[in-house]
């Protein structure tokens, strides 16, 4: 199962805002995915499969999505930096009634034709009435999973399973926000303190930790604090911060971070 989270105004108009998990693809190819769920951050929130010419916001693309309130849809951008277009003129009532969980498929042929399909079981496929869409992309492009919340102030979670790619695809997945401003690069630190003295501060070893966009575990030995002279039996405050701890004179950057599962564990014992 693949779990993705994304904000973003939309994948639409002349520039997109979404999160993309992708591989490189050379030539023809097909991607299949079972969209298990997509949060209803907006009726037009989208979770689906996408071919994309570049990783720029105004790139050409072809995509099939499952939405919370508008069914299974086929959309595209035929020209770079042009307005995106959709299957609105031919969409069926069967399509608009579809909700997750549902299967979707998208393929590209040698002539640059893209065809979308949907299925209730992943075996019997229904061709979408907007097929085919001819979009002249490069031979070497991107193929993968796309999610947008259609609400820049909200975060949408979508889950996928049974993701398969056929064709000459790269071995590794990558992921990044497209068209969404990333956090400014800042140092991440943890400080523990009490009323008796100066806090003990431990910084993460990546000075640009604020730009990390995947869940990352950080294990801090308690000795890293104790070695700074603080009595760990007398701690009444724990702080997580970005930038330089104690620097209130110079404004830091901006952005958003998520933290989860903060805990205190006993050190693991290693058998001799």
Rosetta silent file (secondary structure, phi, psi, omega in degrees, C-alpha in Angstrom):
SEQUENCE: XXXXXXXXXXXXXXXXXXXXXXXXXXXXXXXXXXXXXXXXXXXXXXXXXXXXXXXXXXXXXXXXXXXXXXXXXXXXXXXXXXXXXXXXXXXXXXXXXXXXXXXXXXXXXXXXXXXXXXXXXXXXXXXXXXXXXXXXXXXXXXXXXXXXXXXXXXXXXXXXXXXXXXXXXXXXXXXXXXXXXXXXXXXXXXXXXXXXXXXXXXXXXXXXXXXXXXXXXXXXXXXXXXXXXXXXXXXXXXXXXXXXXXXXXXXXXXXXXXXXXXXXXXXXXXXX
SCORE:     score description
SCORE:     0.000 S_00000001
   1 L     0.000  135.452  175.920    0.000    0.000    0.000 S_00000001
   2 E  -107.279  125.416  175.309    1.202    3.493   -0.883 S_00000001
   3 E  -110.868  124.930 -179.461    0.034    6.363    1.335 S_00000001
   4 E  -124.760  144.827  173.319    0.474    9.879   -0.040 S_00000001
   5 E  -123.471  146.559 -177.755   -0.385   13.276    1.416 S_00000001
   6 E  -157.403  149.880  165.743   -0.673   16.496   -0.532 S_00000001
   7 L  -106.650 -145.508  176.545   -1.975   20.022   -0.428 S_00000001
   8 L   108.336  140.589 -179.671   -2.224   22.166   -3.548 S_00000001
   9 L   -67.555  -39.810  179.992   -4.827   24.363   -5.228 S_00000001
  10 L   170.657  167.951  165.119   -5.452   21.876   -8.055 S_00000001
  11 L  -105.464   90.401 -168.852   -4.066   20.087  -11.091 S_00000001
  12 L  -173.786 -179.829 -177.039   -5.724   22.455  -13.507 S_00000001
  13 L    53.172 -140.695 -175.158   -5.561   25.791  -15.339 S_00000001
  14 L  -103.704    4.155  178.282   -2.067   26.583  -16.660 S_00000001
  15 L  -154.841  137.887 -172.374   -0.023   25.499  -13.611 S_00000001
  16 L  -102.892  153.750  172.660   -0.445   22.591  -11.208 S_00000001
  17 L  -134.960  110.242 -176.435   -0.086   22.212   -7.441 S_00000001
  18 E  -167.982  175.806  173.914    0.122   18.622   -6.203 S_00000001
  19 E  -109.481  138.267 -172.537    2.374   15.856   -4.898 S_00000001
  20 E  -128.554  125.440  170.106    3.842   13.412   -7.389 S_00000001
  21 E  -108.708  126.542 -165.925    5.434    9.999   -6.826 S_00000001
  22 E  -149.827  163.134  166.260    7.045    8.896  -10.064 S_00000001
  23 E  -124.176  163.111  171.325    9.490    6.881  -12.104 S_00000001
  24 E   -79.894  152.624  179.376   11.113    7.790  -15.390 S_00000001
  25 E  -139.881  135.158  175.082    9.654    6.193  -18.513 S_00000001
  26 E  -113.822  119.353  176.588   11.084    5.831  -22.001 S_00000001
  27 E    82.260 -145.179 -175.854    8.610    5.295  -24.825 S_00000001
  28 E   -74.491  159.606  178.659    5.303    3.503  -24.450 S_00000001
  29 E  -176.914  168.031  179.270    3.956    2.420  -21.098 S_00000001
  30 E  -141.136  142.037  172.633    0.998    1.667  -18.863 S_00000001
  31 E  -127.726  135.168  177.916    0.264    2.344  -15.207 S_00000001
  32 E  -122.944  140.662  176.007   -2.434    0.608  -13.153 S_00000001
  33 E  -149.616  145.945  171.347   -3.448    1.480   -9.594 S_00000001
  34 E   -99.438  108.541  178.860   -6.161    0.560   -7.128 S_00000001
  35 E   -81.518  108.676 -175.289   -7.192    3.827   -5.452 S_00000001
  36 E   -80.047  -37.618 -177.859   -8.243    2.690   -1.990 S_00000001
  37 E  -163.037  156.514  172.333   -9.231    6.068   -0.557 S_00000001
  38 E  -149.104  126.051 -178.645   -8.957    9.825   -1.019 S_00000001
  39 L   -61.352  143.997 -179.895   -9.816   12.379    1.672 S_00000001
  40 L   -88.075   65.032  174.033  -12.749   14.654    0.920 S_00000001
  41 L   -75.688  -17.127  176.088  -10.864   17.942    1.259 S_00000001
  42 L  -169.888  149.436  176.301  -12.910   19.097   -1.749 S_00000001
  43 L   -56.597  -23.327  179.420  -15.257   17.352   -4.209 S_00000001
  44 L  -103.792   14.655  168.224  -12.478   17.888   -6.773 S_00000001
  45 L   -57.361  148.585 -171.292   -9.617   16.531   -4.653 S_00000001
  46 E  -133.955  137.219  172.294   -7.778   14.075   -6.893 S_00000001
  47 E  -137.612  119.614 -175.378   -5.870   10.821   -6.473 S_00000001
  48 E  -168.458 -162.321 -177.485   -4.785    9.043   -9.599 S_00000001
  49 E  -110.624  145.885 -172.445   -2.253    8.006  -12.204 S_00000001
  50 E  -147.084  137.929  161.958   -0.331   10.433  -14.379 S_00000001
  51 E  -101.286  139.602 -176.120    2.079   10.679  -17.306 S_00000001
  52 E  -142.830  134.862 -176.891    3.991   13.965  -17.255 S_00000001
  53 L   -69.571  -45.051  178.436    6.390   15.530  -19.747 S_00000001
  54 L  -139.206 -179.483  177.525    8.439   17.444  -17.137 S_00000001
  55 L  -100.200   15.368  175.853    8.329   18.252  -13.425 S_00000001
  56 L   -81.748  151.684 -177.747    7.464   21.904  -14.051 S_00000001
  57 L   -59.513  -30.827 -177.890    4.031   23.183  -12.905 S_00000001
  58 L   -97.140   19.254 -176.788    2.937   23.982  -16.478 S_00000001
  59 L   -65.519  152.718  166.814    4.026   20.675  -18.005 S_00000001
  60 L   -62.126  146.508  176.484    1.959   18.674  -20.465 S_00000001
  61 E  -156.957  163.535  167.041    0.257   15.748  -18.745 S_00000001
  62 E  -135.366  136.783 -175.541   -2.383   13.067  -19.019 S_00000001
  63 E  -151.872  146.979  170.795   -4.078   11.735  -15.887 S_00000001
  64 E  -120.427  129.022 -174.922   -6.971    9.623  -14.672 S_00000001
  65 E  -123.685  158.224  160.405   -8.239   10.368  -11.161 S_00000001
  66 E  -107.101  132.551 -179.690  -10.684    9.216   -8.551 S_00000001
  67 E  -118.703  159.518  177.322  -12.330   12.191   -6.795 S_00000001
  68 L   -70.059  -29.931 -172.646  -14.541   12.377   -3.677 S_00000001
  69 L  -131.724    0.197 -177.972  -17.430   14.110   -5.436 S_00000001
  70 L  -129.020   17.287  171.880  -16.955   14.059   -9.213 S_00000001
  71 L    78.208 -152.910  179.141  -16.275   10.428   -9.971 S_00000001
  72 E  -100.632  121.579 -171.149  -13.527    8.999  -12.154 S_00000001
  73 E  -130.215  150.870  178.835  -12.176   11.618  -14.559 S_00000001
  74 E  -113.217  121.171 -179.644   -9.701   11.916  -17.437 S_00000001
  75 E  -134.123  162.276 -175.560   -7.848   15.248  -17.691 S_00000001
  76 E  -160.389  162.620  165.979   -4.851   16.553  -19.623 S_00000001
  77 E  -125.319  115.768 -172.598   -2.728   19.523  -20.640 S_00000001
  78 L   -82.503  -32.364 -179.167   -1.984   19.324  -24.343 S_00000001
  79 L  -125.023  144.111 -179.329    0.412   22.298  -24.584 S_00000001
  80 L   -59.569  133.324  178.236    3.025   23.508  -22.103 S_00000001
  81 L    63.449   16.938  176.300    1.805   26.340  -19.840 S_00000001
  82 L   -99.172  168.136  178.508   -1.649   26.196  -21.426 S_00000001
  83 L   -65.710  138.539  175.491   -4.966   25.638  -19.670 S_00000001
  84 L   -70.683  161.555 -179.405   -5.697   22.030  -18.788 S_00000001
  85 E  -133.186  166.970 -170.202   -8.698   20.324  -20.324 S_00000001
  86 E  -143.835  173.240 -179.850  -11.089   17.599  -19.225 S_00000001
  87 L   -86.581   18.890 -172.363  -13.601   14.961  -20.299 S_00000001
  88 L   -53.345  -39.074 -174.201  -16.537   17.141  -19.161 S_00000001
  89 L   -71.451  -17.736 -175.907  -18.293   17.145  -22.547 S_00000001
  90 L  -125.924    2.912 -175.837  -18.457   13.345  -22.749 S_00000001
  91 L   -62.094  144.198 -177.734  -18.405   12.172  -19.123 S_00000001
  92 L  -102.282  162.000  176.684  -21.039    9.550  -18.281 S_00000001
  93 H   -64.965  -29.523  175.974  -23.265    9.158  -15.245 S_00000001
  94 H   -63.211  -43.107  178.464  -21.475    5.870  -14.563 S_00000001
  95 H   -62.656  -47.734 -173.535  -18.174    7.737  -14.296 S_00000001
  96 H   -69.889  -15.594  178.859  -19.470   10.494  -12.020 S_00000001
  97 L   -87.435   -8.883 -175.700  -20.946    7.930   -9.613 S_00000001
  98 L   -74.236  136.574  171.794  -17.588    6.216   -9.021 S_00000001
  99 L  -134.921  163.367  176.489  -15.876    6.621   -5.644 S_00000001
 100 L   -67.342  146.732    3.965  -12.889    4.951   -4.026 S_00000001
 101 L   -82.455  139.161  178.894  -12.016    2.145   -3.795 S_00000001
 102 E  -156.929  155.224 -179.679  -11.744    1.740   -7.569 S_00000001
 103 E   -96.293  142.998  175.974   -9.200    0.663  -10.173 S_00000001
 104 E  -137.240  155.213 -179.093   -7.807    2.984  -12.848 S_00000001
 105 E  -146.232  144.644  177.824   -5.413    2.550  -15.768 S_00000001
 106 E  -141.059  137.935 -177.568   -3.668    4.905  -18.189 S_00000001
 107 E  -137.154  152.037  174.268   -1.542    4.012  -21.220 S_00000001
 108 E  -121.769  135.261  177.783    0.585    5.724  -23.874 S_00000001
 109 L  -104.979 -178.085 -175.708    1.179    4.258  -27.340 S_00000001
 110 L   -63.717  -27.005 -177.544    3.877    4.908  -29.957 S_00000001
 111 L   -87.069    2.162 -178.679    1.841    7.682  -31.615 S_00000001
 112 L    82.977   18.486  176.166    1.494    9.676  -28.388 S_00000001
 113 E   -87.478  134.318  177.557   -2.118    8.647  -27.791 S_00000001
 114 E  -111.194  134.428 -179.911   -3.219    8.358  -24.162 S_00000001
 115 E  -130.112  133.553  179.505   -6.131    6.145  -23.164 S_00000001
 116 E  -109.212  153.535 -178.281   -7.777    5.879  -19.759 S_00000001
 117 E  -145.348  157.492  173.055   -9.760    3.022  -18.231 S_00000001
 118 E  -138.459  158.227 -174.506  -11.577    2.193  -14.994 S_00000001
 119 E  -156.273  144.655  176.267  -12.601   -1.069  -13.361 S_00000001
 120 L   -84.391  -17.581 -174.385  -14.418   -2.309  -10.281 S_00000001
 121 L  -130.710   -2.167 -179.791  -12.247   -5.425  -10.009 S_00000001
 122 L    78.220    6.873 -179.068   -8.949   -4.743  -11.811 S_00000001
 123 L  -119.961  -50.139  179.459   -9.755   -7.375  -14.429 S_00000001
 124 L   -98.279  116.671 -171.774  -12.610   -6.105  -16.607 S_00000001
 125 L  -106.888  139.364  175.684  -11.791   -2.613  -17.891 S_00000001
 126 E  -104.036  121.292  177.770  -14.133    0.090  -19.210 S_00000001
 127 E   -69.481  138.147 -178.582  -12.631    2.403  -21.832 S_00000001
 128 L   -81.592  141.420 -172.886  -13.224    6.082  -21.046 S_00000001
 129 L   -66.844  -14.286  179.738  -15.261    8.009  -23.651 S_00000001
 130 L   -82.669   -5.560 -179.348  -12.635   10.764  -23.946 S_00000001
 131 L   -66.994  148.727  -16.004  -10.149    8.258  -25.461 S_00000001
 132 L   -91.391  159.703  171.745   -7.780    8.810  -27.130 S_00000001
 133 E  -110.975  120.257 -179.205   -6.035   12.075  -26.281 S_00000001
 134 E   -92.391  115.427 -177.406   -3.040   12.785  -28.501 S_00000001
 135 L  -131.229  117.813 -175.497   -0.368   14.703  -26.567 S_00000001
 136 L   -84.270   91.865  175.700    3.082   15.103  -28.063 S_00000001
 137 L   -98.897  172.572  175.371    5.436   14.594  -25.134 S_00000001
 138 L   -66.689  165.803  175.076    9.121   13.722  -25.168 S_00000001
 139 L   -66.840  -41.713 -179.563   10.195   10.101  -25.481 S_00000001
 140 E   -98.435  113.069 -174.624   11.622   10.215  -21.946 S_00000001
 141 E  -134.519 -161.745 -179.751    8.953   11.349  -19.488 S_00000001
 142 E  -122.881  147.019 -179.541    7.582   10.613  -16.001 S_00000001
 143 E  -139.000  136.069 -178.469    4.936    8.127  -14.904 S_00000001
 144 E   173.210 -153.483 -174.173    3.405    7.755  -11.450 S_00000001
 145 E  -110.789  137.913 -177.436    0.826    8.693   -8.816 S_00000001
 146 E  -127.343  139.045  177.104   -0.622   12.175   -8.298 S_00000001
 147 E  -139.362  133.502  170.551   -2.564   13.660   -5.368 S_00000001
 148 E  -136.797  145.142  179.547   -3.934   17.172   -4.807 S_00000001
 149 L   -82.991  -14.243 -173.250   -6.230   18.420   -2.048 S_00000001
 150 L    56.066   26.388 -179.765   -7.819   21.076   -4.325 S_00000001
 151 L  -159.727  102.707 -172.841   -7.526   23.252   -1.213 S_00000001
 152 L   -61.652  -19.192 -179.001   -4.185   24.919   -0.544 S_00000001
 153 L   -93.251   -0.306 -176.377   -5.007   25.213    3.169 S_00000001
 154 L  -122.252  159.027  175.993   -5.790   21.500    3.614 S_00000001
 155 L  -114.772  125.700 -178.373   -3.838   18.251    3.439 S_00000001
 156 E  -104.157  132.483  174.378   -5.368   15.344    1.551 S_00000001
 157 E  -107.217  134.720  176.250   -4.376   11.737    2.217 S_00000001
 158 E  -131.888  147.202  178.985   -4.820    9.091   -0.462 S_00000001
 159 E  -123.373  138.364 -179.577   -3.999    5.399   -0.416 S_00000001
 160 E  -127.360  152.839  170.114   -3.096    3.197   -3.375 S_00000001
 161 E  -142.601  172.495  176.127   -2.368   -0.497   -3.811 S_00000001
 162 E    51.333   43.250  179.272   -1.535   -2.892   -6.658 S_00000001
 163 E   -82.223  121.989  178.553    0.449   -0.231   -8.501 S_00000001
 164 E  -132.066  141.557  177.491    2.060   -1.688  -11.617 S_00000001
 165 E  -125.079  129.691  173.365    3.997   -0.025  -14.425 S_00000001
 166 E  -114.156  151.126 -175.259    4.785   -1.678  -17.743 S_00000001
 167 E   116.973 -174.526 -178.965    7.263   -0.330  -20.264 S_00000001
 168 E   -87.875   83.977 -176.663   10.865    0.826  -19.977 S_00000001
 169 E  -106.538  151.288  176.381   10.630    2.461  -16.561 S_00000001
 170 L   -65.526  158.667 -175.800   13.406    3.388  -14.155 S_00000001
 171 L   -77.653  -22.604 -170.055   13.955    1.115  -11.140 S_00000001
 172 L  -110.914  141.853  171.214   13.543    3.751   -8.427 S_00000001
 173 L   -84.460  145.323  169.528   10.597    5.792   -7.207 S_00000001
 174 E  -131.541  165.470  177.209   11.051    9.482   -6.445 S_00000001
 175 E  -152.267  148.740  177.245    8.564   12.011   -5.120 S_00000001
 176 E  -164.936  159.193  170.236    8.224   15.765   -4.839 S_00000001
 177 E   -73.779  139.393  174.471    5.762   18.611   -4.651 S_00000001
 178 E  -111.542  121.846  175.303    4.983   20.164   -8.022 S_00000001
 179 L    75.233    3.556  179.802    4.150   23.868   -8.027 S_00000001
 180 L  -107.641  128.352 -179.248    3.934   24.084   -4.223 S_00000001
 181 L   -61.474  128.598  178.886    6.403   26.321   -2.437 S_00000001
 182 L   -83.481  164.472  175.214    8.718   24.218   -0.292 S_00000001
 183 L   -60.871  149.728  168.788    9.875   25.107    3.197 S_00000001
 184 L   -67.172  147.806  179.463   12.853   27.380    3.537 S_00000001
 185 L   -69.619  119.844  179.585   16.008   25.474    4.479 S_00000001
 186 L  -141.718  153.928  174.273   16.373   25.615    8.256 S_00000001
 187 L   -74.731  144.567  175.805   18.144   23.672   10.989 S_00000001
 188 E  -109.482  136.196 -179.624   15.992   21.417   13.209 S_00000001
 189 E  -142.958  159.793  171.874   16.758   21.102   16.914 S_00000001
 190 E  -122.515  133.378  178.902   15.410   19.692   20.180 S_00000001
 191 E  -124.026  134.191  173.023   15.984   21.524   23.472 S_00000001
 192 E  -118.525  144.406 -174.480   15.343   20.216   26.991 S_00000001
 193 E  -156.900  170.344  169.243   15.447   22.507   30.008 S_00000001
 194 L  -142.792  178.322 -175.133   14.348   23.288   33.519 S_00000001
 195 L   -72.644   -7.006 -172.553   14.028   26.466   35.518 S_00000001
 196 L   -88.659  -17.334 -173.936   17.502   26.043   36.971 S_00000001
 197 L  -167.377 -165.126 -177.046   19.703   26.673   33.973 S_00000001
 198 L   -73.591  138.793  178.476   20.546   26.880   30.291 S_00000001
 199 L   -62.955  151.920  170.054   18.757   24.449   27.946 S_00000001
 200 E   -96.393  127.846 -172.291   20.632   21.534   26.425 S_00000001
 201 E  -121.513  132.312  175.417   20.225   21.666   22.641 S_00000001
 202 E  -122.901  127.619 -178.609   20.814   18.925   20.063 S_00000001
 203 E  -102.943  145.127  174.479   20.632   19.762   16.346 S_00000001
 204 L   -67.570  149.548 -171.434   19.792   17.395   13.512 S_00000001
 205 L   -77.375   -5.306  176.420   22.800   16.706   11.290 S_00000001
 206 L  -102.835  112.787 -177.735   21.159   18.087    8.123 S_00000001
 207 L   -66.438  -12.211  177.408   21.220   21.919    8.174 S_00000001
 208 L  -111.093   34.422 -174.454   18.348   21.933    5.653 S_00000001
 209 H   -57.701  -28.758 -177.517   16.165   19.509    7.636 S_00000001
 210 H   -65.570  -15.787 -179.718   13.072   21.698    7.160 S_00000001
 211 H   -90.052   -3.763  179.570   12.995   20.781    3.466 S_00000001
 212 L   -64.342  129.273 -176.975   12.594   17.038    4.151 S_00000001
 213 L  -117.523   18.513  173.155    9.283   15.877    2.652 S_00000001
 214 L  -128.056  155.949  178.074    9.202   12.242    3.806 S_00000001
 215 L   -62.887  126.101 -175.554    8.728   10.781    7.290 S_00000001
 216 L  -129.773  127.283  178.926   12.199   10.602    8.837 S_00000001
 217 L   -84.340  136.904  176.325   13.104    9.002   12.163 S_00000001
 218 L  -128.186  110.963  178.916   15.496   10.886   14.444 S_00000001
 219 L  -102.272  122.492 -178.012   16.810    8.978   17.460 S_00000001
 220 L  -113.005  116.409  175.035   18.658   11.148   20.000 S_00000001
 221 L   -62.234  137.634  179.606   20.708    9.428   22.730 S_00000001
 222 L   -61.214  -25.304  178.628   19.911   10.946   26.127 S_00000001
 223 H   -62.744  -24.712  178.888   23.643   11.269   26.674 S_00000001
 224 H   -64.318  -28.595  174.752   23.646   14.015   24.027 S_00000001
 225 H   -87.176  -44.620 -176.959   21.706   16.155   26.514 S_00000001
 226 H   -61.028  -34.997 -179.495   23.328   14.873   29.711 S_00000001
 227 L   -65.753  -14.324  177.173   26.804   15.617   28.360 S_00000001
 228 L   -91.352    3.920  172.395   25.804   19.295   28.265 S_00000001
 229 L    97.346    0.723 -179.325   25.338   19.266   32.038 S_00000001
 230 L   -82.344  142.536  177.436   21.567   19.119   32.371 S_00000001
 231 L   -83.600  109.356 -175.437   20.077   16.878   35.049 S_00000001
 232 L   -71.438  -10.433  174.082   17.744   14.572   33.141 S_00000001
 233 L   -83.962   -3.409 -177.915   15.887   13.767   36.358 S_00000001
 234 L  -136.618   67.764  178.653   14.826   17.409   36.500 S_00000001
 235 L  -118.495  126.850  179.732   13.435   18.358   33.075 S_00000001
 236 L  -121.617    5.073 -179.242   10.194   20.309   32.809 S_00000001
 237 E  -152.090  132.299  173.098   10.263   21.500   29.209 S_00000001
 238 E  -124.992  129.656 -178.626   10.977   19.947   25.813 S_00000001
 239 E  -127.388  140.644  171.589   10.961   22.135   22.707 S_00000001
 240 E  -112.354  127.674 -175.825   11.288   21.338   19.008 S_00000001
 241 E  -139.082  167.377  177.200   12.430   24.267   16.924 S_00000001
 242 E  -124.235  144.712 -177.522   13.686   25.396   13.545 S_00000001
 243 L    94.388 -152.094  179.877   16.491   27.848   12.889 S_00000001
 244 L   -98.311  117.983 -177.167   18.994   28.917   15.526 S_00000001
 245 L   -60.023  130.836  178.431   17.760   28.266   19.057 S_00000001
 246 L    86.979   -6.668 -179.049   17.563   31.472   21.070 S_00000001
 247 L   -88.902  100.370 -179.737   17.975   33.755   18.044 S_00000001
 248 L  -103.379    1.986 -174.456   15.045   36.151   18.231 S_00000001
 249 L   -89.787  -33.375 -176.002   16.706   39.014   16.337 S_00000001
 250 L  -110.035  122.654  179.130   16.761   37.632   12.794 S_00000001
 251 L   -60.260  142.985  176.603   13.517   36.328   11.230 S_00000001
 252 L   -90.547 -163.524 -179.504   13.663   32.730   10.049 S_00000001
 253 L   -84.527 -164.650  179.898   12.069   31.109    7.045 S_00000001
 254 L  -137.158  161.342  179.322    8.495   29.992    6.501 S_00000001
 255 L   149.834 -159.915 -175.745    6.706   26.744    5.786 S_00000001
 256 L  -143.795  137.320  178.157    5.022   23.813    7.498 S_00000001
 257 L  -130.647  150.537  175.483    6.352   20.741    9.315 S_00000001
 258 L  -117.603  137.631  176.520    4.677   17.641   10.756 S_00000001
 259 L  -127.396  143.432 -176.644    5.910   15.763   13.841 S_00000001
 260 L  -150.174  153.159  169.938    4.601   12.453   15.111 S_00000001
 261 L    58.648   51.327  176.958    5.311    9.695   17.627 S_00000001
 262 L   -83.208  122.160 -173.916    7.542   11.642   20.015 S_00000001
 263 L  -147.659  163.330  175.053    8.572    9.240   22.751 S_00000001
 264 L  -114.348  122.543 -179.608   11.158    8.408   25.405 S_00000001
 265 L  -119.107  149.677  169.406   12.627    4.900   25.258 S_00000001
 266 L   -70.333  146.591  177.142   15.105    3.053   27.403 S_00000001
 267 L   -59.144  141.086  177.306   18.362    2.338   25.557 S_00000001
 268 L   -72.097  138.175  176.604   18.368   -1.024   23.832 S_00000001
 269 L   -92.757  137.603 -178.806   20.654   -3.601   25.417 S_00000001
 270 L  -104.418  123.849 -179.879   22.910   -5.544   23.116 S_00000001
 271 L   -65.155  138.537  179.061   23.526   -9.197   23.987 S_00000001
 272 L   -83.079    0.000    0.000   27.168  -10.081   24.404 S_00000001
